[in-house]
mmCIF file of N, CA, C and O in Angstrom:
data_model
loop_
_atom_site.group_PDB
_atom_site.id
_atom_site.type_symbol
_atom_site.label_atom_id
_atom_site.label_comp_id
_atom_site.label_asym_id
_atom_site.label_seq_id
_atom_site.Cartn_x
_atom_site.Cartn_y
_atom_site.Cartn_z
ATOM 1 N N MET A 1 0.475 11.619 -5.702
ATOM 2 C CA MET A 1 0.284 10.611 -4.692
ATOM 3 C C MET A 1 1.547 9.752 -4.616
ATOM 4 O O MET A 1 2.050 9.299 -5.630
ATOM 5 N N ASP A 2 2.056 9.538 -3.406
ATOM 6 C CA ASP A 2 3.274 8.772 -3.189
ATOM 7 C C ASP A 2 2.909 7.393 -2.643
ATOM 8 O O ASP A 2 2.832 7.190 -1.432
ATOM 9 N N ILE A 3 2.667 6.435 -3.535
ATOM 10 C CA ILE A 3 2.223 5.092 -3.151
ATOM 11 C C ILE A 3 3.448 4.229 -2.894
ATOM 12 O O ILE A 3 4.368 4.177 -3.713
ATOM 13 N N ARG A 4 3.450 3.538 -1.760
ATOM 14 C CA ARG A 4 4.593 2.718 -1.358
ATOM 15 C C ARG A 4 4.130 1.421 -0.708
ATOM 16 O O ARG A 4 2.996 1.313 -0.240
ATOM 17 N N ILE A 5 5.045 0.462 -0.681
ATOM 18 C CA ILE A 5 4.863 -0.748 0.118
ATOM 19 C C ILE A 5 5.667 -0.540 1.399
ATOM 20 O O ILE A 5 6.846 -0.184 1.347
ATOM 21 N N VAL A 6 5.007 -0.731 2.530
ATOM 22 C CA VAL A 6 5.648 -0.605 3.835
ATOM 23 C C VAL A 6 5.671 -1.995 4.455
ATOM 24 O O VAL A 6 4.617 -2.586 4.691
ATOM 25 N N ARG A 7 6.870 -2.543 4.692
ATOM 26 C CA ARG A 7 6.996 -3.857 5.349
ATOM 27 C C ARG A 7 7.153 -3.626 6.841
ATOM 28 O O ARG A 7 8.071 -2.945 7.290
ATOM 29 N N LEU A 8 6.207 -4.179 7.611
ATOM 30 C CA LEU A 8 6.228 -4.048 9.063
ATOM 31 C C LEU A 8 7.009 -5.195 9.699
ATOM 32 O O LEU A 8 7.195 -6.250 9.077
ATOM 33 N N LEU A 9 7.447 -5.011 10.938
ATOM 34 C CA LEU A 9 8.150 -6.069 11.662
ATOM 35 C C LEU A 9 7.301 -7.326 11.805
ATOM 36 O O LEU A 9 7.828 -8.426 11.896
ATOM 37 N N SER A 10 5.983 -7.170 11.789
ATOM 38 C CA SER A 10 5.070 -8.309 11.903
ATOM 39 C C SER A 10 5.097 -9.187 10.650
ATOM 40 O O SER A 10 4.536 -10.278 10.646
ATOM 41 N N GLY A 11 5.736 -8.685 9.570
ATOM 42 C CA GLY A 11 5.769 -9.424 8.310
ATOM 43 C C GLY A 11 4.709 -8.963 7.326
ATOM 44 O O GLY A 11 4.711 -9.371 6.173
ATOM 45 N N GLU A 12 3.808 -8.098 7.766
ATOM 46 C CA GLU A 12 2.766 -7.589 6.875
ATOM 47 C C GLU A 12 3.364 -6.600 5.878
ATOM 48 O O GLU A 12 4.231 -5.802 6.230
ATOM 49 N N ASP A 13 2.879 -6.669 4.647
ATOM 50 C CA ASP A 13 3.212 -5.679 3.631
ATOM 51 C C ASP A 13 1.983 -4.818 3.431
ATOM 52 O O ASP A 13 0.914 -5.324 3.088
ATOM 53 N N LEU A 14 2.134 -3.507 3.639
ATOM 54 C CA LEU A 14 1.032 -2.568 3.432
ATOM 55 C C LEU A 14 1.274 -1.796 2.153
ATOM 56 O O LEU A 14 2.368 -1.283 1.932
ATOM 57 N N LEU A 15 0.262 -1.731 1.317
ATOM 58 C CA LEU A 15 0.281 -0.861 0.149
ATOM 59 C C LEU A 15 -0.500 0.375 0.572
ATOM 60 O O LEU A 15 -1.662 0.271 0.991
ATOM 61 N N CYS A 16 0.150 1.546 0.527
ATOM 62 C CA CYS A 16 -0.484 2.743 1.077
ATOM 63 C C CYS A 16 0.091 4.001 0.431
ATOM 64 O O CYS A 16 1.068 3.939 -0.313
ATOM 65 N N GLU A 17 -0.525 5.103 0.754
ATOM 66 C CA GLU A 17 -0.033 6.408 0.311
ATOM 67 C C GLU A 17 0.695 7.042 1.486
ATOM 68 O O GLU A 17 0.147 7.124 2.591
ATOM 69 N N LEU A 18 1.939 7.477 1.266
ATOM 70 C CA LEU A 18 2.660 8.193 2.318
ATOM 71 C C LEU A 18 2.124 9.608 2.398
ATOM 72 O O LEU A 18 1.950 10.278 1.384
ATOM 73 N N VAL A 19 1.843 10.061 3.601
ATOM 74 C CA VAL A 19 1.384 11.430 3.804
ATOM 75 C C VAL A 19 2.622 12.323 3.726
ATOM 76 O O VAL A 19 3.628 12.049 4.378
ATOM 77 N N PRO A 20 2.588 13.383 2.921
ATOM 78 C CA PRO A 20 3.789 14.146 2.599
ATOM 79 C C PRO A 20 4.461 14.918 3.722
ATOM 80 O O PRO A 20 5.508 15.485 3.512
ATOM 81 N N GLN A 21 3.922 14.912 4.934
ATOM 82 C CA GLN A 21 4.520 15.707 6.001
ATOM 83 C C GLN A 21 5.875 15.179 6.452
ATOM 84 O O GLN A 21 6.629 15.891 7.102
ATOM 85 N N GLY A 22 6.226 13.940 6.136
ATOM 86 C CA GLY A 22 7.504 13.386 6.555
ATOM 87 C C GLY A 22 7.441 12.868 7.982
ATOM 88 O O GLY A 22 6.434 13.008 8.664
ATOM 89 N N PRO A 23 8.525 12.254 8.453
ATOM 90 C CA PRO A 23 8.544 11.707 9.814
ATOM 91 C C PRO A 23 8.334 12.793 10.864
ATOM 92 O O PRO A 23 8.802 13.915 10.722
ATOM 93 N N THR A 24 7.612 12.453 11.919
ATOM 94 C CA THR A 24 7.334 13.357 13.027
ATOM 95 C C THR A 24 7.823 12.686 14.303
ATOM 96 O O THR A 24 7.688 11.475 14.458
ATOM 97 N N LEU A 25 8.366 13.462 15.224
ATOM 98 C CA LEU A 25 8.821 12.928 16.503
ATOM 99 C C LEU A 25 7.719 13.119 17.532
ATOM 100 O O LEU A 25 7.239 14.237 17.745
ATOM 101 N N VAL A 26 7.273 12.003 18.139
ATOM 102 C CA VAL A 26 6.213 12.056 19.141
ATOM 103 C C VAL A 26 6.822 11.652 20.478
ATOM 104 O O VAL A 26 7.441 10.592 20.584
ATOM 105 N N ALA A 27 6.645 12.495 21.495
ATOM 106 C CA ALA A 27 7.215 12.229 22.816
ATOM 107 C C ALA A 27 6.722 10.896 23.357
ATOM 108 O O ALA A 27 5.534 10.590 23.302
ATOM 109 N N GLY A 28 7.631 10.087 23.846
ATOM 110 C CA GLY A 28 7.291 8.801 24.433
ATOM 111 C C GLY A 28 7.107 7.681 23.425
ATOM 112 O O GLY A 28 7.038 6.520 23.792
ATOM 113 N N ILE A 29 7.008 8.021 22.140
ATOM 114 C CA ILE A 29 6.808 7.014 21.097
ATOM 115 C C ILE A 29 8.012 6.960 20.171
ATOM 116 O O ILE A 29 8.459 5.910 19.763
ATOM 117 N N GLY A 30 8.526 8.115 19.825
ATOM 118 C CA GLY A 30 9.639 8.179 18.887
ATOM 119 C C GLY A 30 9.155 8.642 17.531
ATOM 120 O O GLY A 30 8.037 9.140 17.393
ATOM 121 N N PRO A 31 9.998 8.482 16.503
ATOM 122 C CA PRO A 31 9.606 8.954 15.168
ATOM 123 C C PRO A 31 8.473 8.116 14.580
ATOM 124 O O PRO A 31 8.441 6.902 14.739
ATOM 125 N N ILE A 32 7.544 8.797 13.929
ATOM 126 C CA ILE A 32 6.424 8.127 13.266
ATOM 127 C C ILE A 32 6.326 8.631 11.833
ATOM 128 O O ILE A 32 6.830 9.696 11.498
ATOM 129 N N ILE A 33 5.699 7.821 10.979
ATOM 130 C CA ILE A 33 5.318 8.292 9.655
ATOM 131 C C ILE A 33 3.812 8.098 9.532
ATOM 132 O O ILE A 33 3.231 7.228 10.181
ATOM 133 N N SER A 34 3.197 8.909 8.705
ATOM 134 C CA SER A 34 1.752 8.811 8.495
ATOM 135 C C SER A 34 1.488 8.185 7.134
ATOM 136 O O SER A 34 2.144 8.535 6.149
ATOM 137 N N VAL A 35 0.540 7.247 7.106
ATOM 138 C CA VAL A 35 0.133 6.598 5.861
ATOM 139 C C VAL A 35 -1.371 6.729 5.711
ATOM 140 O O VAL A 35 -2.108 6.804 6.691
ATOM 141 N N LYS A 36 -1.806 6.775 4.451
ATOM 142 C CA LYS A 36 -3.225 6.943 4.146
ATOM 143 C C LYS A 36 -3.743 5.730 3.381
ATOM 144 O O LYS A 36 -3.059 5.212 2.500
ATOM 145 N N ASN A 37 -4.947 5.287 3.720
ATOM 146 C CA ASN A 37 -5.635 4.178 3.042
ATOM 147 C C ASN A 37 -4.754 2.922 2.887
ATOM 148 O O ASN A 37 -4.605 2.400 1.784
ATOM 149 N N PRO A 38 -4.197 2.410 3.988
ATOM 150 C CA PRO A 38 -3.372 1.205 3.855
ATOM 151 C C PRO A 38 -4.216 -0.043 3.591
ATOM 152 O O PRO A 38 -5.309 -0.192 4.134
ATOM 153 N N VAL A 39 -3.707 -0.915 2.731
ATOM 154 C CA VAL A 39 -4.292 -2.238 2.494
ATOM 155 C C VAL A 39 -3.162 -3.264 2.579
ATOM 156 O O VAL A 39 -2.004 -2.953 2.289
ATOM 157 N N ARG A 40 -3.500 -4.479 3.004
ATOM 158 C CA ARG A 40 -2.504 -5.548 3.098
ATOM 159 C C ARG A 40 -2.330 -6.226 1.752
ATOM 160 O O ARG A 40 -3.299 -6.457 1.036
ATOM 161 N N VAL A 41 -1.092 -6.570 1.435
ATOM 162 C CA VAL A 41 -0.802 -7.398 0.262
ATOM 163 C C VAL A 41 -0.814 -8.833 0.768
ATOM 164 O O VAL A 41 -0.070 -9.185 1.690
ATOM 165 N N VAL A 42 -1.693 -9.670 0.194
ATOM 166 C CA VAL A 42 -1.852 -11.047 0.671
ATOM 167 C C VAL A 42 -1.684 -12.046 -0.474
ATOM 168 O O VAL A 42 -1.993 -11.739 -1.632
ATOM 169 N N LEU A 43 -1.190 -13.215 -0.128
ATOM 170 C CA LEU A 43 -1.100 -14.316 -1.093
ATOM 171 C C LEU A 43 -2.364 -15.139 -1.012
ATOM 172 O O LEU A 43 -2.823 -15.493 0.081
ATOM 173 N N ILE A 44 -2.936 -15.442 -2.176
ATOM 174 C CA ILE A 44 -4.162 -16.232 -2.252
ATOM 175 C C ILE A 44 -3.806 -17.567 -2.903
ATOM 176 O O ILE A 44 -3.250 -17.583 -4.008
ATOM 177 N N PRO A 45 -4.092 -18.682 -2.214
ATOM 178 C CA PRO A 45 -3.752 -19.980 -2.792
ATOM 179 C C PRO A 45 -4.415 -20.186 -4.152
ATOM 180 O O PRO A 45 -5.573 -19.834 -4.358
ATOM 181 N N ASN A 46 -3.664 -20.758 -5.073
ATOM 182 C CA ASN A 46 -4.164 -21.069 -6.410
ATOM 183 C C ASN A 46 -4.552 -22.547 -6.409
ATOM 184 O O ASN A 46 -3.692 -23.421 -6.316
ATOM 185 N N LYS A 47 -5.858 -22.842 -6.511
ATOM 186 C CA LYS A 47 -6.333 -24.225 -6.451
ATOM 187 C C LYS A 47 -5.904 -25.025 -7.671
ATOM 188 O O LYS A 47 -5.724 -26.226 -7.599
ATOM 189 N N VAL A 48 -5.736 -24.358 -8.806
ATOM 190 C CA VAL A 48 -5.330 -25.039 -10.032
ATOM 191 C C VAL A 48 -3.845 -25.391 -9.988
ATOM 192 O O VAL A 48 -3.443 -26.493 -10.327
ATOM 193 N N ASP A 49 -3.016 -24.427 -9.559
ATOM 194 C CA ASP A 49 -1.566 -24.639 -9.484
ATOM 195 C C ASP A 49 -1.063 -24.146 -8.130
ATOM 196 O O ASP A 49 -0.711 -22.978 -7.980
ATOM 197 N N PRO A 50 -1.035 -25.027 -7.119
ATOM 198 C CA PRO A 50 -0.644 -24.613 -5.762
ATOM 199 C C PRO A 50 0.762 -24.008 -5.663
ATOM 200 O O PRO A 50 1.054 -23.299 -4.726
ATOM 201 N N SER A 51 1.614 -24.260 -6.646
ATOM 202 C CA SER A 51 2.975 -23.721 -6.585
ATOM 203 C C SER A 51 3.043 -22.255 -7.017
ATOM 204 O O SER A 51 4.091 -21.625 -6.874
ATOM 205 N N SER A 52 1.959 -21.700 -7.560
ATOM 206 C CA SER A 52 1.969 -20.293 -7.959
ATOM 207 C C SER A 52 0.743 -19.569 -7.399
ATOM 208 O O SER A 52 -0.276 -19.430 -8.070
ATOM 209 N N PRO A 53 0.855 -19.092 -6.146
ATOM 210 C CA PRO A 53 -0.277 -18.377 -5.550
ATOM 211 C C PRO A 53 -0.510 -17.037 -6.240
ATOM 212 O O PRO A 53 0.381 -16.500 -6.898
ATOM 213 N N LYS A 54 -1.724 -16.531 -6.089
ATOM 214 C CA LYS A 54 -2.075 -15.220 -6.635
ATOM 215 C C LYS A 54 -1.877 -14.172 -5.544
ATOM 216 O O LYS A 54 -1.791 -14.495 -4.371
ATOM 217 N N VAL A 55 -1.826 -12.919 -5.954
ATOM 218 C CA VAL A 55 -1.647 -11.821 -5.008
ATOM 219 C C VAL A 55 -2.908 -10.978 -4.999
ATOM 220 O O VAL A 55 -3.498 -10.711 -6.046
ATOM 221 N N GLY A 56 -3.338 -10.570 -3.800
ATOM 222 C CA GLY A 56 -4.520 -9.733 -3.679
ATOM 223 C C GLY A 56 -4.315 -8.649 -2.634
ATOM 224 O O GLY A 56 -3.300 -8.632 -1.934
ATOM 225 N N LEU A 57 -5.272 -7.757 -2.540
ATOM 226 C CA LEU A 57 -5.246 -6.690 -1.550
ATOM 227 C C LEU A 57 -6.412 -6.897 -0.597
ATOM 228 O O LEU A 57 -7.528 -7.187 -1.022
ATOM 229 N N ALA A 58 -6.135 -6.756 0.703
ATOM 230 C CA ALA A 58 -7.157 -6.970 1.724
ATOM 231 C C ALA A 58 -7.172 -5.772 2.676
ATOM 232 O O ALA A 58 -6.150 -5.093 2.828
ATOM 233 N N PRO A 59 -8.297 -5.529 3.320
ATOM 234 C CA PRO A 59 -8.354 -4.422 4.273
ATOM 235 C C PRO A 59 -7.329 -4.599 5.392
ATOM 236 O O PRO A 59 -6.971 -5.719 5.755
ATOM 237 N N TRP A 60 -6.861 -3.484 5.921
ATOM 238 C CA TRP A 60 -5.982 -3.490 7.086
ATOM 239 C C TRP A 60 -6.676 -2.689 8.165
ATOM 240 O O TRP A 60 -7.244 -1.629 7.882
ATOM 241 N N CYS A 61 -6.676 -3.182 9.376
ATOM 242 C CA CYS A 61 -7.352 -2.511 10.491
ATOM 243 C C CYS A 61 -8.844 -2.379 10.159
ATOM 244 O O CYS A 61 -9.371 -1.272 10.005
ATOM 245 N N ASP A 62 -9.490 -3.523 10.034
ATOM 246 C CA ASP A 62 -10.858 -3.624 9.526
ATOM 247 C C ASP A 62 -11.916 -2.767 10.215
ATOM 248 O O ASP A 62 -12.784 -2.235 9.557
ATOM 249 N N PHE A 63 -11.860 -2.640 11.513
ATOM 250 C CA PHE A 63 -13.003 -2.101 12.247
ATOM 251 C C PHE A 63 -12.797 -0.668 12.740
ATOM 252 O O PHE A 63 -13.218 -0.313 13.831
ATOM 253 N N VAL A 64 -12.161 0.151 11.907
ATOM 254 C CA VAL A 64 -11.969 1.567 12.250
ATOM 255 C C VAL A 64 -12.434 2.437 11.085
ATOM 256 O O VAL A 64 -12.478 1.982 9.941
ATOM 257 N N ASP A 65 -12.776 3.671 11.399
ATOM 258 C CA ASP A 65 -13.192 4.624 10.370
ATOM 259 C C ASP A 65 -12.027 5.457 9.848
ATOM 260 O O ASP A 65 -12.166 6.136 8.840
ATOM 261 N N ASP A 66 -10.904 5.422 10.541
ATOM 262 C CA ASP A 66 -9.763 6.254 10.160
ATOM 263 C C ASP A 66 -9.238 5.881 8.783
ATOM 264 O O ASP A 66 -9.269 4.725 8.374
ATOM 265 N N LYS A 67 -8.750 6.883 8.073
ATOM 266 C CA LYS A 67 -8.119 6.683 6.769
ATOM 267 C C LYS A 67 -6.613 6.929 6.842
ATOM 268 O O LYS A 67 -5.864 6.465 6.008
ATOM 269 N N VAL A 68 -6.177 7.703 7.849
ATOM 270 C CA VAL A 68 -4.764 8.021 8.030
ATOM 271 C C VAL A 68 -4.296 7.377 9.328
ATOM 272 O O VAL A 68 -4.968 7.468 10.358
ATOM 273 N N PHE A 69 -3.142 6.709 9.269
ATOM 274 C CA PHE A 69 -2.574 6.020 10.427
ATOM 275 C C PHE A 69 -1.149 6.493 10.655
ATOM 276 O O PHE A 69 -0.420 6.775 9.703
ATOM 277 N N GLU A 70 -0.764 6.554 11.922
ATOM 278 C CA GLU A 70 0.600 6.896 12.279
ATOM 279 C C GLU A 70 1.311 5.619 12.701
ATOM 280 O O GLU A 70 0.842 4.905 13.590
ATOM 281 N N LEU A 71 2.420 5.315 12.027
ATOM 282 C CA LEU A 71 3.195 4.105 12.306
ATOM 283 C C LEU A 71 4.523 4.484 12.932
ATOM 284 O O LEU A 71 5.207 5.400 12.451
ATOM 285 N N GLN A 72 4.891 3.780 13.993
ATOM 286 C CA GLN A 72 6.205 4.007 14.590
ATOM 287 C C GLN A 72 7.280 3.515 13.637
ATOM 288 O O GLN A 72 7.185 2.396 13.115
ATOM 289 N N GLN A 73 8.288 4.335 13.399
ATOM 290 C CA GLN A 73 9.359 3.926 12.494
ATOM 291 C C GLN A 73 10.077 2.688 13.002
ATOM 292 O O GLN A 73 10.585 1.901 12.215
ATOM 293 N N SER A 74 10.099 2.477 14.305
ATOM 294 C CA SER A 74 10.772 1.299 14.857
ATOM 295 C C SER A 74 10.040 0.009 14.506
ATOM 296 O O SER A 74 10.587 -1.080 14.678
ATOM 297 N N HIS A 75 8.807 0.098 14.016
ATOM 298 C CA HIS A 75 8.030 -1.077 13.614
ATOM 299 C C HIS A 75 8.086 -1.326 12.114
ATOM 300 O O HIS A 75 7.409 -2.215 11.599
ATOM 301 N N ILE A 76 8.892 -0.536 11.403
ATOM 302 C CA ILE A 76 8.978 -0.634 9.944
ATOM 303 C C ILE A 76 10.344 -1.185 9.550
ATOM 304 O O ILE A 76 11.372 -0.687 10.000
ATOM 305 N N LEU A 77 10.335 -2.238 8.705
ATOM 306 C CA LEU A 77 11.593 -2.782 8.188
ATOM 307 C C LEU A 77 12.087 -1.982 6.997
ATOM 308 O O LEU A 77 13.260 -1.658 6.908
ATOM 309 N N PHE A 78 11.179 -1.704 6.040
ATOM 310 C CA PHE A 78 11.567 -0.900 4.883
ATOM 311 C C PHE A 78 10.337 -0.307 4.210
ATOM 312 O O PHE A 78 9.215 -0.729 4.455
ATOM 313 N N ILE A 79 10.608 0.678 3.349
ATOM 314 C CA ILE A 79 9.581 1.302 2.514
ATOM 315 C C ILE A 79 10.115 1.257 1.091
ATOM 316 O O ILE A 79 11.265 1.630 0.849
ATOM 317 N N ALA A 80 9.284 0.761 0.145
ATOM 318 C CA ALA A 80 9.742 0.602 -1.241
ATOM 319 C C ALA A 80 8.646 0.994 -2.218
ATOM 320 O O ALA A 80 7.458 1.008 -1.880
ATOM 321 N N ARG A 81 9.056 1.294 -3.433
ATOM 322 C CA ARG A 81 8.122 1.627 -4.505
ATOM 323 C C ARG A 81 7.529 0.315 -5.048
ATOM 324 O O ARG A 81 8.254 -0.611 -5.364
ATOM 325 N N PRO A 82 6.187 0.233 -5.173
ATOM 326 C CA PRO A 82 5.557 -0.997 -5.673
ATOM 327 C C PRO A 82 5.689 -1.118 -7.195
ATOM 328 O O PRO A 82 5.968 -0.138 -7.885
ATOM 329 N N ILE A 83 5.432 -2.324 -7.693
ATOM 330 C CA ILE A 83 5.388 -2.514 -9.143
ATOM 331 C C ILE A 83 4.166 -1.782 -9.692
ATOM 332 O O ILE A 83 3.208 -1.487 -8.967
ATOM 333 N N ARG A 84 4.209 -1.462 -10.961
ATOM 334 C CA ARG A 84 3.170 -0.647 -11.606
ATOM 335 C C ARG A 84 1.765 -1.252 -11.446
ATOM 336 O O ARG A 84 0.792 -0.541 -11.218
ATOM 337 N N GLU A 85 1.648 -2.579 -11.552
ATOM 338 C CA GLU A 85 0.339 -3.233 -11.439
ATOM 339 C C GLU A 85 -0.280 -2.990 -10.061
ATOM 340 O O GLU A 85 -1.492 -2.789 -9.953
ATOM 341 N N PHE A 86 0.530 -3.034 -9.007
ATOM 342 C CA PHE A 86 0.011 -2.760 -7.661
ATOM 343 C C PHE A 86 -0.442 -1.308 -7.544
ATOM 344 O O PHE A 86 -1.483 -1.016 -6.970
ATOM 345 N N GLU A 87 0.346 -0.410 -8.094
ATOM 346 C CA GLU A 87 0.013 1.008 -8.038
ATOM 347 C C GLU A 87 -1.303 1.280 -8.782
ATOM 348 O O GLU A 87 -2.170 1.996 -8.281
ATOM 349 N N ASP A 88 -1.475 0.660 -9.949
ATOM 350 C CA ASP A 88 -2.712 0.830 -10.717
ATOM 351 C C ASP A 88 -3.914 0.274 -9.960
ATOM 352 O O ASP A 88 -4.984 0.888 -9.923
ATOM 353 N N GLN A 89 -3.749 -0.899 -9.337
ATOM 354 C CA GLN A 89 -4.851 -1.496 -8.592
ATOM 355 C C GLN A 89 -5.217 -0.632 -7.382
ATOM 356 O O GLN A 89 -6.394 -0.440 -7.071
ATOM 357 N N TYR A 90 -4.208 -0.091 -6.720
ATOM 358 C CA TYR A 90 -4.448 0.806 -5.583
ATOM 359 C C TYR A 90 -5.218 2.047 -6.039
ATOM 360 O O TYR A 90 -6.178 2.474 -5.398
ATOM 361 N N ASN A 91 -4.804 2.626 -7.155
ATOM 362 C CA ASN A 91 -5.490 3.802 -7.697
ATOM 363 C C ASN A 91 -6.940 3.496 -8.052
ATOM 364 O O ASN A 91 -7.818 4.336 -7.858
ATOM 365 N N GLN A 92 -7.213 2.296 -8.542
ATOM 366 C CA GLN A 92 -8.593 1.913 -8.838
ATOM 367 C C GLN A 92 -9.418 1.825 -7.560
ATOM 368 O O GLN A 92 -10.575 2.233 -7.530
ATOM 369 N N LEU A 93 -8.820 1.314 -6.496
ATOM 370 C CA LEU A 93 -9.532 1.184 -5.226
ATOM 371 C C LEU A 93 -9.887 2.535 -4.614
ATOM 372 O O LEU A 93 -10.960 2.695 -4.045
ATOM 373 N N PHE A 94 -8.983 3.484 -4.721
ATOM 374 C CA PHE A 94 -9.159 4.748 -4.017
ATOM 375 C C PHE A 94 -9.445 5.927 -4.932
ATOM 376 O O PHE A 94 -9.267 7.073 -4.547
ATOM 377 N N GLY A 95 -9.858 5.656 -6.176
ATOM 378 C CA GLY A 95 -10.408 6.678 -7.045
ATOM 379 C C GLY A 95 -9.444 7.640 -7.689
ATOM 380 O O GLY A 95 -9.853 8.697 -8.127
ATOM 381 N N SER A 96 -8.168 7.307 -7.770
ATOM 382 C CA SER A 96 -7.217 8.195 -8.433
ATOM 383 C C SER A 96 -7.225 7.944 -9.932
ATOM 384 O O SER A 96 -7.683 6.917 -10.403
ATOM 385 N N ILE A 97 -6.689 8.876 -10.657
ATOM 386 C CA ILE A 97 -6.620 8.758 -12.112
ATOM 387 C C ILE A 97 -5.473 7.833 -12.484
ATOM 388 O O ILE A 97 -4.374 7.956 -11.956
ATOM 389 N N LEU A 98 -5.725 6.900 -13.390
ATOM 390 C CA LEU A 98 -4.678 6.004 -13.866
ATOM 391 C C LEU A 98 -3.883 6.700 -14.963
ATOM 392 O O LEU A 98 -4.448 7.371 -15.822
ATOM 393 N N THR A 99 -2.585 6.513 -14.946
ATOM 394 C CA THR A 99 -1.749 7.068 -15.999
ATOM 395 C C THR A 99 -1.429 5.967 -16.981
ATOM 396 O O THR A 99 -1.126 4.841 -16.592
ATOM 397 N N PRO A 100 -1.519 6.232 -18.270
ATOM 398 C CA PRO A 100 -1.254 5.175 -19.255
ATOM 399 C C PRO A 100 0.198 4.754 -19.209
ATOM 400 O O PRO A 100 1.093 5.559 -18.984
ATOM 401 N N THR A 101 0.435 3.434 -19.435
ATOM 402 C CA THR A 101 1.795 2.927 -19.431
ATOM 403 C C THR A 101 2.431 3.071 -20.812
ATOM 404 O O THR A 101 3.625 3.008 -20.949
ATOM 405 N N LYS A 102 1.629 3.219 -21.851
ATOM 406 C CA LYS A 102 2.142 3.389 -23.210
ATOM 407 C C LYS A 102 1.635 4.712 -23.768
ATOM 408 O O LYS A 102 0.852 5.408 -23.132
ATOM 409 N N GLY A 103 2.070 5.065 -24.949
ATOM 410 C CA GLY A 103 1.652 6.313 -25.563
ATOM 411 C C GLY A 103 0.159 6.356 -25.805
ATOM 412 O O GLY A 103 -0.536 5.351 -25.761
ATOM 413 N N LEU A 104 -0.351 7.539 -26.037
ATOM 414 C CA LEU A 104 -1.766 7.718 -26.308
ATOM 415 C C LEU A 104 -2.150 7.131 -27.659
ATOM 416 O O LEU A 104 -1.388 7.218 -28.605
ATOM 417 N N ILE A 105 -3.337 6.567 -27.719
ATOM 418 C CA ILE A 105 -3.862 6.057 -28.984
ATOM 419 C C ILE A 105 -4.891 7.067 -29.465
ATOM 420 O O ILE A 105 -5.912 7.304 -28.800
ATOM 421 N N LEU A 106 -4.624 7.688 -30.569
ATOM 422 C CA LEU A 106 -5.505 8.717 -31.110
ATOM 423 C C LEU A 106 -6.222 8.197 -32.343
ATOM 424 O O LEU A 106 -5.644 7.434 -33.131
ATOM 425 N N PRO A 107 -7.481 8.604 -32.546
ATOM 426 C CA PRO A 107 -8.190 8.172 -33.762
ATOM 427 C C PRO A 107 -7.539 8.780 -34.991
ATOM 428 O O PRO A 107 -7.034 9.896 -34.969
ATOM 429 N N SER A 108 -7.545 8.025 -36.081
ATOM 430 C CA SER A 108 -6.934 8.540 -37.315
ATOM 431 C C SER A 108 -7.937 9.251 -38.187
ATOM 432 O O SER A 108 -9.097 9.229 -38.028
#
């Protein structure tokens, strides 16, 4: 699974899986990329310490059944690899297997 953060021109950051087919050229639209199960990365105000907000994941495109979306490349500022914690949280949401960050702990 190729999990990435996609920053849109609107300022939204999407945490999603890139569909492996690569960019496709669509007549009248231009190049597009396909993403699967996108969620928005949002800042949540911290009531205890307003200077350090928390980060959460929220639905994107709430009222549709689709899981795969085609985004025009002209609407994308950049695509980047997320930090490990975001990737793990995404995997928990969409049922993928988590990979351990440290070596295996075996019983003695």
